Short mmCIF file of C-alpha atoms in Angstrom, two decimals:
data_model
loop_
_atom_site.label_atom_id
_atom_site.label_comp_id
_atom_site.label_asym_id
_atom_site.label_seq_id
_atom_site.Cartn_x
_atom_site.Cartn_y
_atom_site.Cartn_z
CA MET H 1 -37.52 -6.59 -25.28
CA ALA H 2 -35.18 -6.65 -22.33
CA ARG H 3 -32.78 -9.52 -22.32
CA TYR H 4 -33.11 -11.97 -19.50
CA ARG H 5 -30.41 -11.54 -16.86
CA PRO H 6 -29.59 -14.08 -14.21
CA TYR H 7 -31.27 -13.27 -10.93
CA PHE H 8 -28.06 -12.65 -9.05
CA THR H 9 -27.00 -9.91 -11.45
CA LEU H 10 -30.14 -7.95 -10.65
CA TYR H 11 -29.54 -8.61 -7.01
CA LEU H 12 -26.06 -7.10 -7.25
CA GLY H 13 -27.49 -3.68 -7.95
CA SER H 14 -27.04 -0.97 -10.55
CA MET H 15 -26.17 -1.94 -14.11
CA ASP H 16 -25.67 1.57 -15.47
CA LYS H 17 -23.09 1.65 -18.22
CA GLN H 18 -21.92 5.24 -17.99
CA TYR H 19 -20.23 7.14 -15.16
CA ASP H 20 -18.30 10.29 -14.46
CA LEU H 21 -15.62 8.31 -12.64
CA VAL H 22 -14.64 4.67 -12.68
CA ILE H 23 -12.23 3.86 -9.87
CA VAL H 24 -10.24 0.63 -10.01
CA GLY H 25 -9.44 -0.53 -6.48
CA SER H 26 -11.34 0.14 -3.28
CA GLY H 27 -8.53 0.65 -0.81
CA PRO H 28 -8.17 3.82 1.26
CA ALA H 29 -7.23 5.91 -1.80
CA GLY H 30 -9.94 4.67 -4.17
CA ALA H 31 -12.72 4.74 -1.59
CA THR H 32 -11.76 8.27 -0.54
CA VAL H 33 -11.80 9.57 -4.12
CA GLY H 34 -15.17 7.83 -4.57
CA ARG H 35 -16.67 9.20 -1.38
CA PHE H 36 -15.83 12.86 -1.99
CA ALA H 37 -16.71 12.68 -5.69
CA ALA H 38 -20.07 11.05 -4.99
CA GLN H 39 -20.78 13.57 -2.24
CA ALA H 40 -20.27 16.33 -4.80
CA GLY H 41 -22.86 14.74 -7.07
CA LEU H 42 -20.61 12.88 -9.52
CA LYS H 43 -21.72 9.49 -10.75
CA VAL H 44 -19.09 7.09 -9.43
CA LEU H 45 -18.39 3.39 -9.93
CA ILE H 46 -15.73 1.72 -7.77
CA ILE H 47 -14.63 -1.76 -8.76
CA ASP H 48 -12.43 -4.16 -6.83
CA LYS H 49 -11.44 -7.64 -7.84
CA ARG H 50 -11.41 -8.98 -4.31
CA GLN H 51 -14.24 -10.64 -2.47
CA GLU H 52 -13.18 -9.06 0.81
CA LEU H 53 -11.41 -5.73 0.96
CA GLY H 54 -8.13 -5.37 2.81
CA ALA H 55 -7.30 -9.04 2.55
CA PRO H 56 -4.82 -10.61 2.30
CA ILE H 57 -3.35 -8.07 4.68
CA GLN H 58 -0.18 -6.44 3.34
CA CYS H 59 0.08 -3.65 5.90
CA SER H 60 0.82 -3.05 9.57
CA GLY H 61 -2.19 -0.73 9.87
CA ALA H 62 -0.67 2.28 11.66
CA VAL H 63 -2.29 5.62 10.94
CA SER H 64 -2.39 8.96 12.76
CA ARG H 65 -5.67 10.33 14.13
CA HIS H 66 -4.97 13.54 12.24
CA ALA H 67 -4.84 11.61 8.94
CA LEU H 68 -8.32 10.23 9.55
CA GLU H 69 -9.88 13.44 10.79
CA GLU H 70 -8.56 15.61 7.98
CA VAL H 71 -10.59 13.55 5.50
CA GLY H 72 -13.70 13.32 7.65
CA ILE H 73 -13.24 9.81 9.07
CA THR H 74 -14.35 9.59 12.70
CA PRO H 75 -12.31 6.96 14.54
CA ASN H 76 -14.64 4.02 15.04
CA ALA H 77 -14.47 0.82 17.08
CA GLU H 78 -15.42 -1.09 13.93
CA PHE H 79 -11.88 -0.77 12.58
CA ILE H 80 -9.64 0.32 15.47
CA GLN H 81 -7.49 -2.39 16.97
CA GLU H 82 -5.54 -0.25 19.41
CA PRO H 83 -4.91 3.44 20.11
CA ILE H 84 -1.33 4.70 19.87
CA TYR H 85 0.26 7.38 22.04
CA GLY H 86 3.77 7.70 20.65
CA PHE H 87 6.90 6.02 19.37
CA GLY H 88 9.92 4.09 20.57
CA ILE H 89 12.86 4.26 18.17
CA TYR H 90 15.69 1.79 18.82
CA ASN H 91 19.20 1.51 17.51
CA GLN H 92 20.88 -1.79 16.79
CA ILE H 93 21.84 -2.53 20.39
CA GLY H 94 18.58 -1.45 21.98
CA ASP H 95 19.17 2.18 23.01
CA CYS H 96 15.78 3.83 22.74
CA THR H 97 14.47 7.29 21.92
CA THR H 98 11.00 7.38 23.45
CA ILE H 99 8.53 9.93 22.15
CA ASP H 100 5.48 9.36 24.33
CA TYR H 101 2.82 12.04 23.96
CA ARG H 102 1.24 10.92 27.23
CA GLN H 103 4.33 12.47 28.84
CA LEU H 104 5.13 15.21 26.33
CA LYS H 105 1.61 16.62 26.20
CA GLY H 106 -0.13 14.85 29.05
CA ASP H 107 -3.08 17.21 29.19
CA GLU H 108 -3.96 16.45 25.58
CA TYR H 109 -2.97 12.85 24.91
CA GLY H 110 -3.93 9.79 26.90
CA PRO H 111 -6.53 7.09 27.38
CA GLU H 112 -8.50 9.12 29.91
CA LYS H 113 -11.81 10.78 29.11
CA GLY H 114 -11.33 14.12 27.39
CA LYS H 115 -7.90 13.15 26.07
CA LYS H 116 -7.03 11.72 22.69
CA PRO H 117 -4.75 9.16 21.13
CA LEU H 118 -2.06 10.21 18.65
CA GLY H 119 -3.10 7.51 16.22
CA TYR H 120 -4.30 3.96 15.81
CA VAL H 121 -3.43 0.56 14.57
CA VAL H 122 -6.37 -0.41 12.38
CA ASP H 123 -7.62 -3.71 11.04
CA ARG H 124 -7.25 -3.23 7.30
CA ARG H 125 -10.10 -5.64 6.53
CA ARG H 126 -12.54 -3.63 8.64
CA PHE H 127 -10.98 -0.26 7.80
CA ASP H 128 -11.16 -0.72 4.04
CA ARG H 129 -14.72 -2.00 4.30
CA TYR H 130 -15.66 0.97 6.45
CA LEU H 131 -14.26 3.42 3.88
CA MET H 132 -16.06 1.58 1.08
CA THR H 133 -19.30 1.81 3.06
CA MET H 134 -18.76 5.56 3.49
CA ALA H 135 -18.35 5.87 -0.28
CA GLU H 136 -21.49 3.81 -0.93
CA ARG H 137 -23.52 5.85 1.53
CA ALA H 138 -22.33 8.99 -0.26
CA GLY H 139 -23.80 7.57 -3.46
CA ALA H 140 -20.96 5.65 -5.12
CA ILE H 141 -21.71 2.26 -6.66
CA VAL H 142 -19.27 -0.48 -5.61
CA TRP H 143 -18.81 -3.77 -7.43
CA LEU H 144 -16.68 -6.45 -5.80
CA LYS H 145 -15.34 -9.47 -7.71
CA THR H 146 -14.89 -7.09 -10.63
CA GLU H 147 -11.52 -6.95 -12.31
CA GLY H 148 -10.40 -4.19 -14.66
CA LEU H 149 -8.97 -5.55 -17.91
CA GLY H 150 -8.06 -2.46 -19.92
CA TYR H 151 -9.23 0.89 -21.18
CA ALA H 152 -9.40 2.83 -24.42
CA ALA H 153 -10.28 6.45 -25.19
CA THR H 154 -13.44 6.77 -27.26
CA GLY H 155 -12.46 10.07 -28.85
CA ASN H 156 -15.43 12.02 -27.50
CA GLY H 157 -13.96 12.90 -24.15
CA HIS H 158 -14.77 9.56 -22.61
CA CYS H 159 -13.05 6.23 -22.27
CA ASP H 160 -14.31 2.66 -22.20
CA VAL H 161 -13.14 0.43 -19.37
CA GLN H 162 -13.26 -3.29 -19.97
CA MET H 163 -13.93 -5.39 -16.93
CA ARG H 164 -15.00 -8.82 -15.82
CA ARG H 165 -17.53 -9.22 -13.04
CA PHE H 166 -18.31 -12.71 -11.76
CA ASN H 167 -17.08 -14.04 -15.12
CA GLU H 168 -19.26 -11.66 -17.14
CA PHE H 169 -17.40 -9.33 -19.51
CA LEU H 170 -18.57 -5.71 -19.44
CA THR H 171 -17.61 -2.39 -20.95
CA ILE H 172 -18.33 0.70 -18.91
CA ARG H 173 -17.98 4.22 -20.26
CA THR H 174 -16.52 6.93 -18.06
CA ARG H 175 -15.15 10.43 -18.29
CA ILE H 176 -12.19 9.71 -16.02
CA LEU H 177 -10.57 6.46 -14.95
CA VAL H 178 -8.88 6.49 -11.56
CA GLY H 179 -6.20 3.86 -10.94
CA ALA H 180 -6.23 3.08 -7.23
CA ASP H 181 -5.11 -0.49 -7.72
CA GLY H 182 -2.13 -0.52 -5.44
CA LEU H 183 1.55 -1.03 -5.86
CA GLN H 184 0.99 -3.74 -8.45
CA SER H 185 -0.96 -1.15 -10.48
CA GLN H 186 -2.06 -2.56 -13.79
CA VAL H 187 -4.01 0.60 -14.62
CA GLY H 188 -0.79 2.60 -14.73
CA LYS H 189 0.71 0.00 -17.06
CA TRP H 190 -2.34 0.15 -19.36
CA ALA H 191 -1.61 3.86 -19.78
CA GLY H 192 2.07 3.22 -20.42
CA LEU H 193 3.16 5.12 -17.32
CA ARG H 194 6.58 4.32 -15.91
CA THR H 195 5.39 2.51 -12.82
CA HIS H 196 8.43 0.28 -12.58
CA ILE H 197 10.07 0.35 -9.17
CA LYS H 198 13.73 -0.35 -8.53
CA ILE H 199 14.67 -3.46 -6.55
CA THR H 200 16.74 -1.22 -4.27
CA GLU H 201 13.58 0.70 -3.36
CA LEU H 202 11.06 -2.04 -2.65
CA ALA H 203 11.33 -3.57 0.81
CA SER H 204 10.43 -7.21 1.12
CA CYS H 205 8.31 -7.32 4.27
CA LEU H 206 7.01 -10.02 6.55
CA GLN H 207 5.08 -9.67 9.80
CA TYR H 208 3.56 -11.95 12.38
CA VAL H 209 0.56 -11.12 14.51
CA VAL H 210 1.51 -12.71 17.82
CA ASP H 211 0.15 -13.48 21.25
CA GLN H 212 2.26 -13.29 24.44
CA VAL H 213 4.24 -10.17 23.55
CA GLU H 214 3.55 -7.08 25.65
CA THR H 215 3.26 -3.60 24.21
CA GLU H 216 2.65 -0.18 25.77
CA GLY H 217 0.68 1.87 23.28
CA LEU H 218 3.78 2.85 21.31
CA LEU H 219 4.83 2.12 17.74
CA GLU H 220 8.29 0.63 18.19
CA ILE H 221 10.77 0.90 15.35
CA ILE H 222 14.06 -0.97 15.45
CA THR H 223 16.81 0.21 13.13
CA GLY H 224 20.12 -1.42 12.30
CA HIS H 225 21.62 -3.34 9.41
CA GLU H 226 22.04 -6.35 11.69
CA TRP H 227 18.26 -6.78 11.98
CA ALA H 228 16.79 -5.30 8.83
CA PRO H 229 19.29 -4.43 6.07
CA GLY H 230 17.87 -1.59 3.98
CA GLY H 231 14.75 -1.21 6.11
CA TYR H 232 13.74 -1.53 9.73
CA ALA H 233 11.92 -3.87 12.11
CA TRP H 234 8.77 -3.00 14.07
CA VAL H 235 6.70 -4.04 17.05
CA PHE H 236 3.19 -2.58 17.05
CA PRO H 237 0.31 -3.11 19.47
CA LYS H 238 -2.52 -4.97 17.77
CA GLY H 239 -5.34 -4.88 20.33
CA HIS H 240 -6.76 -7.67 22.50
CA GLY H 241 -3.29 -8.18 23.97
CA TYR H 242 -1.79 -9.05 20.60
CA ALA H 243 1.18 -7.46 18.89
CA GLU H 244 2.61 -7.48 15.41
CA ILE H 245 6.30 -8.06 14.83
CA GLY H 246 7.65 -7.46 11.39
CA LEU H 247 10.45 -6.18 9.25
CA GLY H 248 11.35 -5.13 5.76
CA VAL H 249 14.63 -5.75 3.97
CA ILE H 250 16.04 -4.60 0.65
CA PRO H 251 16.89 -7.76 -1.32
CA THR H 252 20.10 -6.36 -2.77
CA MET H 253 21.46 -5.72 0.73
CA THR H 254 21.14 -9.28 2.03
CA GLN H 255 21.61 -12.84 0.91
CA GLN H 256 18.68 -14.00 3.05
CA ASN H 257 14.92 -13.52 2.77
CA ALA H 258 12.66 -11.48 5.07
CA GLN H 259 11.48 -14.62 6.84
CA TRP H 260 15.06 -15.52 7.81
CA HIS H 261 15.70 -12.00 9.10
CA LEU H 262 12.49 -11.99 11.12
CA LYS H 263 13.41 -15.27 12.77
CA LYS H 264 16.84 -13.88 13.59
CA PHE H 265 15.35 -10.66 14.96
CA MET H 266 12.95 -12.56 17.21
CA GLU H 267 15.53 -15.05 18.47
CA GLN H 268 18.74 -13.04 18.68
CA SER H 269 17.98 -9.35 19.14
CA PHE H 270 17.87 -7.43 22.43
CA PHE H 271 14.16 -8.34 22.44
CA GLN H 272 14.76 -12.08 22.53
CA LYS H 273 13.46 -12.40 26.11
CA ARG H 274 10.41 -10.29 25.32
CA PHE H 275 9.61 -12.48 22.31
CA LYS H 276 10.43 -15.79 24.02
CA ASN H 277 6.81 -16.92 24.35
CA ALA H 278 5.51 -15.33 21.15
CA ARG H 279 2.86 -17.44 19.44
CA ILE H 280 2.13 -16.70 15.79
CA LEU H 281 -1.53 -16.03 15.01
CA GLU H 282 -1.31 -14.60 11.50
CA ILE H 283 1.37 -14.34 8.82
CA GLN H 284 1.34 -11.35 6.49
CA GLY H 285 3.68 -9.77 4.01
CA GLY H 286 4.04 -7.31 1.23
CA GLY H 287 6.28 -5.16 -0.85
CA VAL H 288 6.67 -1.74 0.72
CA PRO H 289 8.08 1.00 -1.48
CA LEU H 290 10.76 3.14 0.14
CA ALA H 291 10.78 5.05 -3.09
CA SER H 292 9.98 8.36 -4.69
CA PRO H 293 6.48 9.13 -5.97
CA LEU H 294 5.80 8.36 -9.63
CA ARG H 295 7.11 11.15 -11.83
CA VAL H 296 4.01 11.03 -14.01
CA GLN H 297 0.74 10.13 -12.33
CA PHE H 298 -1.68 11.05 -15.13
CA ALA H 299 -2.49 10.22 -18.75
CA ASP H 300 -5.39 10.86 -21.15
CA ASN H 301 -8.63 10.34 -19.19
CA LEU H 302 -6.66 8.90 -16.30
CA ILE H 303 -5.03 9.61 -12.96
CA LEU H 304 -3.38 7.37 -10.37
CA VAL H 305 -3.77 7.66 -6.60
CA GLY H 306 -2.42 5.91 -3.50
CA ASP H 307 0.15 3.14 -3.83
CA ALA H 308 -0.52 3.03 -7.59
CA ALA H 309 1.01 6.54 -7.81
CA ARG H 310 3.49 5.54 -5.13
CA HIS H 311 2.07 8.02 -2.67
CA VAL H 312 4.05 6.41 0.12
CA ASN H 313 6.30 7.87 2.77
CA PRO H 314 9.82 6.90 1.61
CA ILE H 315 11.22 6.87 5.16
CA THR H 316 8.55 4.88 7.00
CA GLY H 317 6.83 3.09 4.12
CA GLY H 318 3.56 4.35 5.60
CA GLY H 319 0.85 4.66 2.98
CA ILE H 320 -2.55 5.04 4.64
CA HIS H 321 -2.30 8.75 5.42
CA THR H 322 -0.84 9.51 2.00
CA ALA H 323 -3.57 7.46 0.30
CA LEU H 324 -6.33 9.27 2.21
CA SER H 325 -5.03 12.78 1.67
CA GLY H 326 -4.00 12.01 -1.93
CA GLY H 327 -7.50 10.65 -2.49
CA TYR H 328 -9.00 13.86 -1.18
CA ILE H 329 -6.76 15.97 -3.44
CA ALA H 330 -7.66 13.82 -6.47
CA ALA H 331 -11.39 14.10 -5.73
CA SER H 332 -11.21 17.89 -5.29
CA PHE H 333 -9.36 18.24 -8.58
CA LEU H 334 -11.77 15.97 -10.47
CA ILE H 335 -14.88 17.64 -9.07
CA ASP H 336 -13.70 21.04 -10.33
CA PHE H 337 -12.36 19.59 -13.56
CA LEU H 338 -15.58 17.82 -14.53
CA GLN H 339 -17.70 20.84 -13.66
CA GLU H 340 -15.67 22.94 -16.08
CA ASP H 341 -16.25 20.32 -18.78
CA ARG H 342 -12.72 20.55 -20.16
CA ASP H 343 -11.36 17.72 -22.29
CA ALA H 344 -9.55 15.06 -20.29
CA SER H 345 -6.28 15.10 -22.20
CA ALA H 346 -3.13 14.26 -20.30
CA LYS H 347 -2.11 17.90 -20.50
CA ASN H 348 -5.26 18.95 -18.69
CA MET H 349 -4.94 16.19 -16.10
CA GLU H 350 -1.52 17.42 -15.05
CA GLY H 351 -3.15 19.92 -12.71
CA TYR H 352 -3.91 17.03 -10.38
CA GLN H 353 -0.26 16.17 -9.99
CA GLU H 354 0.65 19.81 -9.47
CA GLN H 355 -1.89 20.15 -6.67
CA TRP H 356 -0.65 16.93 -5.13
CA LEU H 357 3.01 17.97 -5.29
CA ALA H 358 2.25 21.29 -3.62
CA ALA H 359 0.26 19.67 -0.82
CA LEU H 360 2.30 16.50 -0.18
CA GLY H 361 4.56 15.39 -2.98
CA ASN H 362 7.36 17.91 -2.70
CA LYS H 363 7.92 16.93 0.92
CA MET H 364 7.89 13.28 -0.08
CA TRP H 365 10.56 13.96 -2.67
CA LYS H 366 12.63 15.66 0.02
CA LEU H 367 12.23 12.67 2.34
CA HIS H 368 13.26 10.41 -0.49
CA GLY H 369 16.45 12.44 -0.87
CA ILE H 370 17.25 12.02 2.84
CA LYS H 371 16.56 8.29 2.71
CA THR H 372 18.63 7.76 -0.43
CA LYS H 373 21.59 9.58 1.07
CA ILE H 374 21.51 7.34 4.15
CA PHE H 375 21.37 4.09 2.22
CA HIS H 376 24.05 5.15 -0.24
CA ASN H 377 26.50 5.33 2.63
CA GLN H 378 28.56 2.15 2.37
CA ASN H 379 29.86 2.48 5.92
CA ILE H 380 27.38 0.34 7.85
CA VAL H 381 28.18 1.78 11.28
CA GLU H 382 27.69 5.33 10.05
CA ARG H 383 24.60 4.37 8.10
CA ASP H 384 23.04 2.75 11.17
CA GLN H 385 23.71 5.90 13.20
CA GLN H 386 22.21 8.10 10.49
CA LEU H 387 19.08 5.97 10.17
CA TYR H 388 18.55 5.90 13.93
CA ALA H 389 19.00 9.67 14.17
CA THR H 390 16.75 10.32 11.17
CA MET H 391 13.96 8.06 12.44
CA SER H 392 14.17 9.62 15.90
CA ASP H 393 14.05 13.07 14.40
CA TYR H 394 11.27 12.17 11.97
CA PHE H 395 8.91 11.14 14.79
CA SER H 396 9.80 14.00 17.11
CA PRO H 397 7.06 16.54 17.84
CA HIS H 398 9.11 19.22 16.10
CA SER H 399 9.67 17.37 12.83
CA GLU H 400 8.77 19.34 9.73
CA TYR H 401 7.55 16.08 8.17
CA LYS H 402 5.23 15.11 11.01
CA LYS H 403 2.12 15.34 8.89
CA ILE H 404 3.37 13.27 5.94
CA MET C 1 24.22 -6.70 -23.33
CA THR C 2 23.31 -10.06 -21.89
CA LYS C 3 20.94 -12.22 -23.81
CA LYS C 4 18.13 -13.35 -21.55
CA ILE C 5 16.79 -16.86 -21.90
CA PRO C 6 13.02 -17.09 -21.30
CA VAL C 7 12.03 -18.85 -18.10
CA LEU C 8 8.86 -20.35 -16.73
CA PHE C 9 8.19 -19.41 -13.11
CA SER C 10 6.73 -21.69 -10.53
CA VAL C 11 5.18 -20.49 -7.26
CA GLY C 12 5.28 -22.82 -4.29
CA TRP C 13 1.73 -22.14 -3.18
CA ASN C 14 2.22 -23.73 0.22
CA ALA C 15 4.62 -21.00 1.32
CA CYS C 16 3.13 -18.14 -0.74
CA ILE C 17 1.55 -15.55 1.57
CA ASN C 18 -0.09 -13.67 -1.29
CA CYS C 19 1.80 -10.49 -0.50
CA GLY C 20 1.93 -9.22 -4.08
CA ALA C 21 5.58 -8.16 -3.90
CA CYS C 22 6.48 -10.24 -6.98
CA VAL C 23 3.88 -8.41 -9.10
CA ALA C 24 4.90 -5.07 -7.61
CA ILE C 25 8.53 -5.50 -8.68
CA CYS C 26 7.79 -7.10 -12.07
CA PRO C 27 8.81 -4.90 -15.04
CA GLN C 28 6.68 -6.93 -17.47
CA GLU C 29 3.78 -5.24 -19.21
CA ALA C 30 0.29 -5.29 -17.69
CA GLY C 31 -1.30 -8.66 -17.24
CA PHE C 32 1.71 -10.79 -16.35
CA ILE C 33 -0.20 -12.00 -13.31
CA SER C 34 -1.66 -15.30 -12.18
CA PRO C 35 -5.26 -15.56 -10.98
CA PHE C 36 -3.79 -15.67 -7.46
CA ASP C 37 -2.11 -12.26 -7.77
CA THR C 38 1.39 -13.62 -8.15
CA ILE C 39 3.54 -13.34 -11.26
CA ALA C 40 2.24 -15.44 -14.15
CA VAL C 41 3.16 -19.12 -14.08
CA ASP C 42 1.38 -20.31 -17.22
CA ARG C 43 3.55 -18.61 -19.83
CA PRO C 44 7.24 -17.87 -20.26
CA CYS C 45 8.85 -14.69 -19.03
CA ASP C 46 11.26 -13.47 -21.65
CA ILE C 47 12.75 -10.72 -19.50
CA ALA C 48 14.04 -13.21 -16.94
CA CYS C 49 15.30 -10.47 -14.61
CA MET C 50 14.54 -12.69 -11.57
CA LEU C 51 13.55 -9.69 -9.44
CA CYS C 52 10.39 -11.53 -8.36
CA GLU C 53 12.49 -14.33 -6.93
CA ALA C 54 14.70 -11.81 -5.13
CA ILE C 55 11.84 -9.86 -3.53
CA CYS C 56 9.79 -12.85 -2.33
CA PRO C 57 9.84 -12.67 1.51
CA VAL C 58 9.47 -16.44 1.80
CA THR C 59 11.58 -17.45 -1.24
CA THR C 60 8.85 -19.50 -2.84
CA ILE C 61 9.34 -18.57 -6.50
CA THR C 62 11.54 -20.80 -8.63
CA HIS C 63 12.05 -21.14 -12.37
CA GLU C 64 13.07 -23.49 -15.11
CA LEU C 65 14.12 -22.67 -18.65
CA ALA C 66 11.10 -22.23 -20.86
CA PRO C 67 10.55 -24.89 -23.52
CA LEU C 68 11.80 -23.72 -26.90
CA LYS C 69 9.14 -22.30 -29.20
CA THR C 70 8.23 -24.44 -32.17
CA ASN C 71 6.47 -23.04 -35.19
#
């Protein structure tokens, strides 16, 4: 006889105990793996411990249009806060390199009908929910308020994932476990992967969403040790006349915290007049890795994607594009892999990392080399010049890294 | 090699913005997390590397020496 289950459990949908893929974390990486895998007919469960995806916000939300379109996401008003048309890169004293595609390629980029934006600032709460919905509509099951607790191989090509869902302990069997649980990845630690990040490579970031600060459809990036030691400051349009002002600092390069530096940037920089009437509407923060990708992103029955695998641009700290395209690469690999019915030993999972390195990772390693060289320079004046030049070059239309 | 003395962390929840940076930098094994996605505050940290305090953008993590274990 079937055991009685509380009504709400039934209401929460499927209670199947066996899947092809269990994905821990429904951010851009996890939801993208789930969507493509489900579309290909795999049985997919995505779990996320949060009650609302994307929150608390730990991201500025900038993403290129190309990054969305290459993984089949049509830009939608549900998640777009403001279209972006280019960049303004500043040095310490306010000299600016403007890269405005409305001027560079005016027939292609612009707000007018028939023209396109270069990218968007998205609302991560709405964006992550939108991607989760896409995965669900493709056939993936999503459980919120469900926390992964651990996993163990069962010896027959599967593994058991322990989880807790609304206080109920569950064990779900899967062929592959995908860790998409962000920079704080616990899944990677379960597998004993070396996920530890150096303090010199994790920027401590704080940003304010503000009213009364004008923007012009550009992502503005302000370099200089004076304002953001080890990182940079930014001013991004946020829609509805709002902006976000933030910065990231490397803790070993300053005696002060990010909050202190942000106050100083707003009150003392060449933007002090522009920021004079700024009113804070939201306060957000996060750790942003300006680091290399993980050297090993796979284990028995397991792969990591997105921030969990440190698929993050080491120069900009941008992680949405890399999560989306990494998610697509992971899904493509897993679809083929599971069709072939090979055993999911670490050795056989390595193919995922190889595909990822060829498509994205090798360039990220190269960027990491450039970044490391800049910040190893102990001469602050020279270092500031190098960072300004590198950032300006990185965002130029001719940059070889444009699509990372 | 320096001998680390275990510490007990405390998070000032009023200033905490739930950014997760402390967990991201923490070299402890899996599970050294509070229910609020900060580093654990209910058990001693025997690594005591203090990286979580250094990374916190609002400096709201503090510590005291952990009480000595009694058998």
